Tab-separated table of C-alpha atoms in Angstrom:
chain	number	residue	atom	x	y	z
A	83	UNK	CA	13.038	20.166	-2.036
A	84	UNK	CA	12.896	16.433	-2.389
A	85	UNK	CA	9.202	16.385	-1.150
A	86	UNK	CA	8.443	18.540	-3.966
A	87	UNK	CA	10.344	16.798	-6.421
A	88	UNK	CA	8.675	13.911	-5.597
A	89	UNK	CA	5.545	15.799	-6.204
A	90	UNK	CA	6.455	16.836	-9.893
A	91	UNK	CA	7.602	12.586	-10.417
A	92	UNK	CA	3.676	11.783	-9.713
A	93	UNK	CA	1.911	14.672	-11.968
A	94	UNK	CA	4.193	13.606	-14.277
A	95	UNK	CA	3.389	9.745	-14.248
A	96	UNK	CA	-0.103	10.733	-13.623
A	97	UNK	CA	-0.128	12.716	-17.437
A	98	UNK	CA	1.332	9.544	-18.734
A	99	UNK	CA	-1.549	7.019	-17.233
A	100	UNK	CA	-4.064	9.570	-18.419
A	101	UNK	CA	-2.411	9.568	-21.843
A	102	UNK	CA	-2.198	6.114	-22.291
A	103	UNK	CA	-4.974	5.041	-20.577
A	104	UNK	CA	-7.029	7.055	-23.241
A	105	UNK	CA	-5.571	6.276	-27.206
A	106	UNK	CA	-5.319	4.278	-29.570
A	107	UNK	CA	-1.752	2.958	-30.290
A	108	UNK	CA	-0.600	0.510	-33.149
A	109	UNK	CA	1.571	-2.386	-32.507
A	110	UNK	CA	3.603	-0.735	-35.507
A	111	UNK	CA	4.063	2.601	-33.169
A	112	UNK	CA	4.096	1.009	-30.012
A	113	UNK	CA	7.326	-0.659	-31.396
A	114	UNK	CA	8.456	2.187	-33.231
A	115	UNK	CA	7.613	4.369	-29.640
A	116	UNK	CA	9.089	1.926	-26.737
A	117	UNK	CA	11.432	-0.663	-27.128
A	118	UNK	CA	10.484	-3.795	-25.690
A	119	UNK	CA	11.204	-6.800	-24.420
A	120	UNK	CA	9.272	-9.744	-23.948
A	121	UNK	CA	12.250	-12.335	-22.515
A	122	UNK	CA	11.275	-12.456	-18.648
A	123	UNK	CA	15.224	-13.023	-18.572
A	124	UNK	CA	15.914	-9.002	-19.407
A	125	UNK	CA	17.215	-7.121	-16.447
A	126	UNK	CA	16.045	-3.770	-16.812
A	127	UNK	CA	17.470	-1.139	-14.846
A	128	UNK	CA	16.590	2.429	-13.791
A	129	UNK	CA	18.974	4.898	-11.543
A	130	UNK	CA	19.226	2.200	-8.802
A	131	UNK	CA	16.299	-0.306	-9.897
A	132	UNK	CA	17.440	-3.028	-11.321
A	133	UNK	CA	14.846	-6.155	-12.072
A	134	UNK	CA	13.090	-8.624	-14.387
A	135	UNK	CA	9.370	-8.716	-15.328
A	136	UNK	CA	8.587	-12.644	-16.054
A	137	UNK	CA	4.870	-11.611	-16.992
A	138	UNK	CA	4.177	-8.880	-19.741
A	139	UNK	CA	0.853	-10.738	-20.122
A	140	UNK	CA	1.121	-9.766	-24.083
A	141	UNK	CA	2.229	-6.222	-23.449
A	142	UNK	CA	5.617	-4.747	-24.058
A	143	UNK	CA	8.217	-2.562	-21.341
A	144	UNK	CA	10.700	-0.519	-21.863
A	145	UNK	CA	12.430	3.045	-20.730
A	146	UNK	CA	10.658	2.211	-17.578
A	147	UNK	CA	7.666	1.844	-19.051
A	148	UNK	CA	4.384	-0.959	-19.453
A	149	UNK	CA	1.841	-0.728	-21.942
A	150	UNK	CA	-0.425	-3.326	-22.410
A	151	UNK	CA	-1.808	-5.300	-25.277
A	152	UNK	CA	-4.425	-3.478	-27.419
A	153	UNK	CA	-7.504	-4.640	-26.120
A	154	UNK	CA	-10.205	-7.410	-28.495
A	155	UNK	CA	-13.125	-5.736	-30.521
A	156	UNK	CA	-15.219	-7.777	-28.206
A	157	UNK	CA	-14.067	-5.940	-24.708
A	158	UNK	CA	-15.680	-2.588	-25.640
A	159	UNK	CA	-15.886	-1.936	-22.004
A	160	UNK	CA	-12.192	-1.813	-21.521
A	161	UNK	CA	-9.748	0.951	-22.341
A	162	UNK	CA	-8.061	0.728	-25.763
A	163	UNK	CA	-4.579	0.382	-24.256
A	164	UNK	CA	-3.106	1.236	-20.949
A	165	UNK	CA	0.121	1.394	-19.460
A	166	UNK	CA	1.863	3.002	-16.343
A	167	UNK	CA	5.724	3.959	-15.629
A	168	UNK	CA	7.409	2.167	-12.724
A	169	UNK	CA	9.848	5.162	-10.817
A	170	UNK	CA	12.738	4.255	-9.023
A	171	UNK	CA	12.914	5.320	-5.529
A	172	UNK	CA	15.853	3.767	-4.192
A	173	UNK	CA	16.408	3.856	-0.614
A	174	UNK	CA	13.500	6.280	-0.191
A	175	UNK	CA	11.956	6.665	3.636
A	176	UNK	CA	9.132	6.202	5.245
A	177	UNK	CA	8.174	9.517	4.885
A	178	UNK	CA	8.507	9.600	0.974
A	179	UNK	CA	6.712	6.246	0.366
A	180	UNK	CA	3.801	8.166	2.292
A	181	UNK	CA	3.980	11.137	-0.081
A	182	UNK	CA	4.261	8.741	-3.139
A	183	UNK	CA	1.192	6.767	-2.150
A	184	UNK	CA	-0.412	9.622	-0.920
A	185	UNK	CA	-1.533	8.308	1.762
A	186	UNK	CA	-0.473	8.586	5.449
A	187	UNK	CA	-1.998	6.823	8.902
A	188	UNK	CA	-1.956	8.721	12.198
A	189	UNK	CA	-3.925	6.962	15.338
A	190	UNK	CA	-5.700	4.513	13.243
A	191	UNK	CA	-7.087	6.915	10.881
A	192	UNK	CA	-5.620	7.083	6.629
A	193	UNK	CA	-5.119	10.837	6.128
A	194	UNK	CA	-4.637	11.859	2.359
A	195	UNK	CA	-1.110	13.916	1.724
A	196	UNK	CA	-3.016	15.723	-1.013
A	197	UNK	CA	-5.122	17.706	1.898
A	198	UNK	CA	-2.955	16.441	5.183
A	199	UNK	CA	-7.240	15.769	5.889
A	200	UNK	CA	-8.845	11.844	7.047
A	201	UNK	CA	-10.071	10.322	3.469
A	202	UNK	CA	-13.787	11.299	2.821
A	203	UNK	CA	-15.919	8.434	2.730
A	204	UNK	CA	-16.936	8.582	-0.521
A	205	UNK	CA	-13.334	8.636	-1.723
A	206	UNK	CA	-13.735	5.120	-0.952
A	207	UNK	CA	-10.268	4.631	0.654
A	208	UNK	CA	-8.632	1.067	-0.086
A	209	UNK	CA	-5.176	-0.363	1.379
A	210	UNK	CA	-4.087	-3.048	-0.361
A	211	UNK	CA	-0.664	-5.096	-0.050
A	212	UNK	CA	0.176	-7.976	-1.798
A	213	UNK	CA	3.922	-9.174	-2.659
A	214	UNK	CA	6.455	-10.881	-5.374
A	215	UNK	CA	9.110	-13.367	-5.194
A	216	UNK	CA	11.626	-11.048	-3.363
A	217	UNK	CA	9.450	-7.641	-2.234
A	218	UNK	CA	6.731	-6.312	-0.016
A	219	UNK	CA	3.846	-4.151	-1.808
A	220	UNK	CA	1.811	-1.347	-0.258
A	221	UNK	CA	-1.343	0.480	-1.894
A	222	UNK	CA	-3.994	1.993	-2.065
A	223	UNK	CA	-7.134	3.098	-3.936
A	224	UNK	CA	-8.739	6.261	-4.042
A	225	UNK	CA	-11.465	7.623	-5.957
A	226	UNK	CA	-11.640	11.264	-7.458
A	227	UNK	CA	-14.254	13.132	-5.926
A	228	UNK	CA	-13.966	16.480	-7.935
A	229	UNK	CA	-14.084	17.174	-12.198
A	230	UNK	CA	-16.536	16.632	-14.788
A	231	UNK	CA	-18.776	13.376	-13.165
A	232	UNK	CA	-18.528	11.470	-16.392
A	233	UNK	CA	-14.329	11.680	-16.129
A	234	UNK	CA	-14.154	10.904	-12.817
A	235	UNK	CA	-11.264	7.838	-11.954
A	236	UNK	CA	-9.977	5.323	-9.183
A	237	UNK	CA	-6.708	6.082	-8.716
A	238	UNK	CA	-3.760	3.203	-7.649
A	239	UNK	CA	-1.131	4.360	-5.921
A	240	UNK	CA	1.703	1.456	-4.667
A	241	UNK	CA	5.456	0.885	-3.958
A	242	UNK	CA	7.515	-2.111	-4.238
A	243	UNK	CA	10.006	-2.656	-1.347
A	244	UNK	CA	12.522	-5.203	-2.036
A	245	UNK	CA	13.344	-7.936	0.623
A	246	UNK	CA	16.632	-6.813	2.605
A	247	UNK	CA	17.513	-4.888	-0.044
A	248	UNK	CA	16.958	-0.924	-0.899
A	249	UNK	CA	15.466	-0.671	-4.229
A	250	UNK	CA	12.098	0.911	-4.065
A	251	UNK	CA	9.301	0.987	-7.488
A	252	UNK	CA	6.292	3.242	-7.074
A	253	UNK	CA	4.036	4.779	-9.412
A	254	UNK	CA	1.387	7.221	-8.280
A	255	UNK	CA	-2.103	7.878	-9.194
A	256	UNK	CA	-2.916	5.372	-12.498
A	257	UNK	CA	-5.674	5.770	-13.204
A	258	UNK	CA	-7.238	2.067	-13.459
A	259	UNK	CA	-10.777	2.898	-13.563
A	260	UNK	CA	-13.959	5.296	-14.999
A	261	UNK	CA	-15.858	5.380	-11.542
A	262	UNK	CA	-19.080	5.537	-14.514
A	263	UNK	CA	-17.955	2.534	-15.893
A	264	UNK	CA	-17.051	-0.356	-13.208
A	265	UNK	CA	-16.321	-3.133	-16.084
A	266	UNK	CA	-13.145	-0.684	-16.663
A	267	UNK	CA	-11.509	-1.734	-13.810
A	268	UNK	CA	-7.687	-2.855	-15.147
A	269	UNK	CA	-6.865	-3.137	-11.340
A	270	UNK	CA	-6.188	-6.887	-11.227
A	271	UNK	CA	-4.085	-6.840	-14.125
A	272	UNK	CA	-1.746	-4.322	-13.131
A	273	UNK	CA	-1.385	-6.204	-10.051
A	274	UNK	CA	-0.827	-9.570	-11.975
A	275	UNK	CA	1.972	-7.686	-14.249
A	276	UNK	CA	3.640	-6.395	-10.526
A	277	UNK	CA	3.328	-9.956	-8.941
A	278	UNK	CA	5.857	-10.728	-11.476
A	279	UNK	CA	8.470	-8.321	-10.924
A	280	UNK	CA	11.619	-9.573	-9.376
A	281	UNK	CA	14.645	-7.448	-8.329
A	282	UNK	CA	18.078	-8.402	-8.984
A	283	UNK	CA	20.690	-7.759	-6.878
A	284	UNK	CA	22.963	-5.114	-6.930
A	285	UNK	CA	26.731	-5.675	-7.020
A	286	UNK	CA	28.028	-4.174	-3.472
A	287	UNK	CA	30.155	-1.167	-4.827
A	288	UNK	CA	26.436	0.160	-6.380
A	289	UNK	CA	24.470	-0.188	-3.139
């Protein structure tokens, strides 16, 4: 049951990148849509998530949510506005932060969840981890290798483990790239919003 639940969290997630990823929004209905926040002071706090986000690099957050600045007339390449929700897994296991990146290594060899199969070659597997002022990262990139050619995306998926602590953030399959169109690529700057996430610690009666 809570495999599959975590299932429905990342189609879910994954219709929000593809929405975003893909419109036009005003500032006046971005406001109007999500609350935001640009003090990197603001604790924000989902189920039991609780952290600050010192660089919104221009974009706003809120309800869980980033979406970025609307991008210059002069970055044509780039899509018009993107965002991605961060999901609170808090306490979640080994096993789950496999199914949430999708990704799972047995013997030396990365296996996708999606087809309990190795990674195809040209799905041009990726690990990456990185880390913030109090948390580990894990991800990985994937690339879609079924669907209309011209729609065809690089998928991120990635968790954020806090240090000693049990908050978890993921978000599964954002789409941060059109495989057709490499100068796309929003990769780094999702990773430069992440790098400054920090978590704030939970009183003890809420661990």
């Amino acid at each position: 049951m809570k495999k599959a639940l975590l299932h429905i969290v990342c189609g879910f997630l994954f219709l929000l990148s593809t929405i975003s990823h893909s419109h036009t929004i005003t500032s006046s209905a971005r406001t109007s849509l999500l609350p935001g926040n640009e003090d990197p002071n603001t604790i924000y706090e989902s189920k039991k998530c609780k952290y600050r986000i010192h660089g919104l690099y221009g974009g706003i957050f809120g309800e869980s949510m980033y979406i970025s600045p609307i991008r210059s007339k002069d970055k044509p390449d780039e899509p018009i506005v993107w965002g991605f929700g961060l999901a609170c897994h808090a306490g979640a296991t080994r096993d789950e932060i496999d199914d949430l990146l999708g990704a799972r290594k047995l013997k030396d060899q990365w296996f996708w969840t999606g087809t309990n199969a190795p990674f195809e070659e040209n799905q041009n597997f990726r690990l990456i981890e990185f880390s913030g002022k109090n948390w580990t990262g894990i991800g990985n990139t994937n690339d879609q290798i079924t669907g209309e050619e011209t729609l065809r995306q690089r998928f991120f998926n990635f968790c954020l483990l806090q240090t000693d602590g049990s908050q978890v953030l993921c978000v599964c399959n954002l789409q941060v790239m059109n495989l057709n169109h490499p100068e796309s690529n929003i990769l780094e700057k999702v990773i430069a919003v992440l790098n400054s996430i920090e978590f704030v610690n939970l009183p003890a009666h809420e661990n």
